[in-house]
mmCIF file of C-alpha atoms in Angstrom:
data_model
loop_
_atom_site.group_PDB
_atom_site.id
_atom_site.type_symbol
_atom_site.label_atom_id
_atom_site.label_comp_id
_atom_site.label_asym_id
_atom_site.label_seq_id
_atom_site.Cartn_x
_atom_site.Cartn_y
_atom_site.Cartn_z
ATOM 1 C CA ASN A 1 70.178 -49.182 18.791
ATOM 2 C CA VAL A 2 70.210 -45.958 20.764
ATOM 3 C CA GLU A 3 67.653 -44.360 18.165
ATOM 4 C CA LYS A 4 64.923 -43.897 21.256
ATOM 5 C CA THR A 5 66.428 -42.864 24.230
ATOM 6 C CA ASP A 6 62.887 -41.346 25.491
ATOM 7 C CA GLY A 7 60.530 -43.905 26.770
ATOM 8 C CA ALA A 8 61.798 -47.509 26.529
ATOM 9 C CA LEU A 9 65.302 -46.591 26.114
ATOM 10 C CA LEU A 10 65.252 -44.533 28.902
ATOM 11 C CA ASP A 11 64.130 -48.071 31.009
ATOM 12 C CA PHE A 12 67.157 -49.532 29.884
ATOM 13 C CA ASN A 13 69.649 -50.285 33.157
ATOM 14 C CA SER A 14 72.455 -52.230 34.078
ATOM 15 C CA SER A 15 71.066 -55.726 34.119
ATOM 16 C CA GLN A 16 70.594 -55.648 30.896
ATOM 17 C CA VAL A 17 74.247 -54.772 29.655
ATOM 18 C CA GLU A 18 76.721 -57.711 29.855
ATOM 19 C CA SER A 19 80.285 -56.649 30.900
ATOM 20 C CA LEU A 20 82.282 -57.360 27.733
ATOM 21 C CA THR A 21 85.442 -59.375 28.514
ATOM 22 C CA ASP A 22 85.876 -61.799 25.610
ATOM 23 C CA GLU A 23 89.791 -61.607 24.627
ATOM 24 C CA ASN A 24 89.176 -60.621 21.019
ATOM 25 C CA PRO A 25 85.759 -58.523 20.911
ATOM 26 C CA ASN A 26 83.817 -58.764 17.402
ATOM 27 C CA LYS A 27 81.900 -55.565 16.293
ATOM 28 C CA ILE A 28 78.709 -56.775 17.459
ATOM 29 C CA GLN A 29 80.144 -56.925 20.184
ATOM 30 C CA ILE A 30 82.105 -53.131 20.914
ATOM 31 C CA THR A 31 78.941 -51.673 18.733
ATOM 32 C CA GLU A 32 76.834 -52.774 21.579
ATOM 33 C CA LEU A 33 79.371 -51.946 24.851
ATOM 34 C CA ILE A 34 79.279 -48.249 22.134
ATOM 35 C CA GLU A 35 75.138 -48.468 22.172
ATOM 36 C CA SER A 36 75.083 -48.969 25.858
ATOM 37 C CA TRP A 37 77.945 -45.280 27.042
ATOM 38 C CA LEU A 38 75.116 -43.655 24.722
ATOM 39 C CA ILE A 39 72.391 -45.329 26.474
ATOM 40 C CA GLY A 40 73.818 -44.159 29.941
ATOM 41 C CA LYS A 41 75.082 -41.262 28.871
ATOM 42 C CA ALA A 42 71.917 -40.109 27.764
ATOM 43 C CA GLN A 43 69.743 -41.253 30.351
ATOM 44 C CA GLU A 44 72.409 -39.019 32.597
ATOM 45 C CA LEU A 45 72.517 -36.072 31.169
ATOM 46 C CA ALA A 46 68.500 -36.228 30.783
ATOM 47 C CA GLY A 47 68.555 -36.094 34.309
ATOM 48 C CA ASN A 48 68.417 -39.628 35.230
ATOM 49 C CA LYS A 49 70.760 -41.880 37.268
ATOM 50 C CA SER A 50 72.276 -44.261 35.365
ATOM 51 C CA GLU A 51 74.750 -47.441 36.179
ATOM 52 C CA ILE A 52 75.077 -48.893 32.580
ATOM 53 C CA LEU A 53 78.223 -45.733 32.602
ATOM 54 C CA GLN A 54 80.457 -48.103 35.114
ATOM 55 C CA LYS A 55 80.458 -51.191 32.931
ATOM 56 C CA VAL A 56 81.237 -50.016 29.796
ATOM 57 C CA ALA A 57 83.316 -46.803 30.696
ATOM 58 C CA ARG A 58 86.070 -45.816 32.863
ATOM 59 C CA ASP A 59 85.972 -43.430 35.488
ATOM 60 C CA SER A 60 87.749 -40.605 33.891
ATOM 61 C CA LEU A 61 84.836 -40.477 31.298
ATOM 62 C CA ILE A 62 82.324 -40.944 34.163
ATOM 63 C CA LYS A 63 83.867 -38.698 35.649
ATOM 64 C CA ARG A 64 83.779 -35.881 32.419
ATOM 65 C CA VAL A 65 79.385 -37.215 32.115
ATOM 66 C CA LYS A 66 78.085 -36.223 35.904
ATOM 67 C CA GLN A 67 80.325 -33.048 35.144
ATOM 68 C CA GLU A 68 78.606 -32.245 32.349
ATOM 69 C CA ARG A 69 75.353 -33.181 34.666
ATOM 70 C CA VAL A 70 76.181 -30.511 37.258
ATOM 71 C CA LYS A 71 76.782 -27.066 35.013
ATOM 72 C CA ASP A 72 73.192 -28.506 33.664
ATOM 73 C CA ILE A 73 72.156 -28.282 37.054
ATOM 74 C CA THR A 74 73.555 -24.962 37.887
ATOM 75 C CA LYS A 75 71.954 -24.101 34.791
ATOM 76 C CA GLY A 76 68.576 -25.572 35.677
ATOM 77 C CA GLU A 77 68.807 -27.452 32.665
ATOM 78 C CA SER A 78 68.868 -31.045 31.050
ATOM 79 C CA GLN A 79 69.283 -32.406 27.843
ATOM 80 C CA LYS A 80 67.637 -34.826 25.594
ATOM 81 C CA ILE A 81 69.772 -36.879 22.840
ATOM 82 C CA ASP A 82 69.088 -39.033 20.352
ATOM 83 C CA THR A 83 71.457 -40.790 18.704
ATOM 84 C CA SER A 84 71.733 -43.897 15.721
ATOM 85 C CA ILE A 85 74.557 -45.740 14.948
ATOM 86 C CA LEU A 86 74.834 -45.633 10.990
ATOM 87 C CA SER A 87 77.842 -47.770 10.714
ATOM 88 C CA LEU A 88 80.916 -48.830 12.679
ATOM 89 C CA LYS A 89 84.421 -49.344 11.578
ATOM 90 C CA LEU A 90 87.832 -50.684 13.442
ATOM 91 C CA VAL A 91 90.832 -49.261 12.727
ATOM 92 C CA GLU A 92 93.257 -50.954 15.298
ATOM 93 C CA GLN A 93 92.798 -53.641 17.369
ATOM 94 C CA THR A 94 95.345 -55.682 20.291
ATOM 95 C CA SER A 95 95.084 -57.666 23.337
ATOM 96 C CA LYS A 96 94.381 -54.716 25.111
ATOM 97 C CA ARG A 97 93.396 -51.395 22.660
ATOM 98 C CA ILE A 98 90.740 -51.390 20.238
ATOM 99 C CA GLU A 99 89.953 -48.184 17.858
ATOM 100 C CA VAL A 100 86.544 -47.634 16.083
ATOM 101 C CA LYS A 101 85.354 -44.617 14.199
ATOM 102 C CA VAL A 102 81.637 -44.807 13.954
ATOM 103 C CA LYS A 103 79.480 -42.652 11.782
ATOM 104 C CA LEU A 104 76.607 -41.733 14.195
ATOM 105 C CA SER A 105 72.689 -39.838 13.882
ATOM 106 C CA TYR A 106 72.842 -37.169 16.427
ATOM 107 C CA ARG A 107 70.161 -35.006 18.217
ATOM 108 C CA ASP A 108 69.497 -32.623 21.030
ATOM 109 C CA GLN A 109 68.358 -30.576 22.518
ATOM 110 C CA ARG A 110 67.792 -28.439 25.716
ATOM 111 C CA ILE A 111 65.735 -28.353 27.806
ATOM 112 C CA ASN A 112 64.882 -26.020 30.838
ATOM 113 C CA SER A 113 63.022 -26.825 33.671
ATOM 114 C CA SER A 114 59.923 -25.781 32.337
ATOM 115 C CA GLY A 115 60.709 -28.323 29.754
ATOM 116 C CA GLU A 116 61.379 -25.528 27.415
ATOM 117 C CA ILE A 117 63.382 -26.252 24.503
ATOM 118 C CA LEU A 118 66.267 -23.667 24.608
ATOM 119 C CA SER A 119 68.316 -24.868 21.592
ATOM 120 C CA GLU A 120 68.468 -28.355 19.304
ATOM 121 C CA THR A 121 71.649 -29.535 17.496
ATOM 122 C CA SER A 122 71.209 -32.063 14.353
ATOM 123 C CA ILE A 123 74.403 -33.855 13.302
ATOM 124 C CA PRO A 124 72.980 -36.437 10.338
ATOM 125 C CA SER A 125 76.054 -38.192 10.156
ATOM 126 C CA LEU A 126 78.805 -37.394 13.133
ATOM 127 C CA VAL A 127 81.589 -38.893 12.775
ATOM 128 C CA VAL A 128 84.124 -39.762 16.542
ATOM 129 C CA THR A 129 86.520 -42.337 17.065
ATOM 130 C CA TYR A 130 86.557 -44.124 20.310
ATOM 131 C CA ILE A 131 88.566 -46.014 22.113
ATOM 132 C CA LEU A 132 88.304 -48.851 24.328
ATOM 133 C CA GLY A 133 90.626 -50.294 26.310
ATOM 134 C CA ARG A 134 91.022 -54.181 28.120
ATOM 135 C CA GLU A 135 92.123 -54.138 32.282
ATOM 136 C CA LYS A 136 91.827 -57.458 33.858
ATOM 137 C CA GLU A 137 89.736 -58.997 31.894
ATOM 138 C CA LEU A 138 87.538 -55.817 31.366
ATOM 139 C CA TRP A 139 87.257 -53.834 28.372
ATOM 140 C CA GLN A 140 85.905 -50.659 28.389
ATOM 141 C CA LEU A 141 85.531 -46.860 26.744
ATOM 142 C CA VAL A 142 88.930 -45.169 27.845
ATOM 143 C CA ASP A 143 88.141 -41.716 25.414
ATOM 144 C CA TYR A 144 86.245 -40.792 22.689
ATOM 145 C CA ILE A 145 86.764 -37.313 19.798
ATOM 146 C CA SER A 146 84.363 -36.251 18.226
ATOM 147 C CA GLY A 147 84.080 -34.953 14.772
ATOM 148 C CA SER A 148 87.464 -37.131 14.112
#
């Protein structure tokens, strides 16, 4: 559960995340991979280094998160993101690709260097499509489309 991205789960580290290598992962394993992505992304955007993303996402997605963080740094800002997976629906699954629709509870705060909240977003039911790909036995997040 990714409800608390501050405190305990910001201490959540990559050694607690197992690489997903099952040939035919189940919904629980897919959910855990997406939860790990959400935790790692929240850690990065809060200004903390996260090794989690390397295990669960392709380089192109990691690069997107790091670019977003660089933009925040130049503005002297960080983000606090709280997410919780409400449901996950399997759309398509092959031996190399999995597509799921996830309903998330999403909340973020944009914070300046003084700790002042600049903006807040709260979306009680955000639908996100996640695409997982399998390469050399390893399943990783390849892409996601928010609001789809």
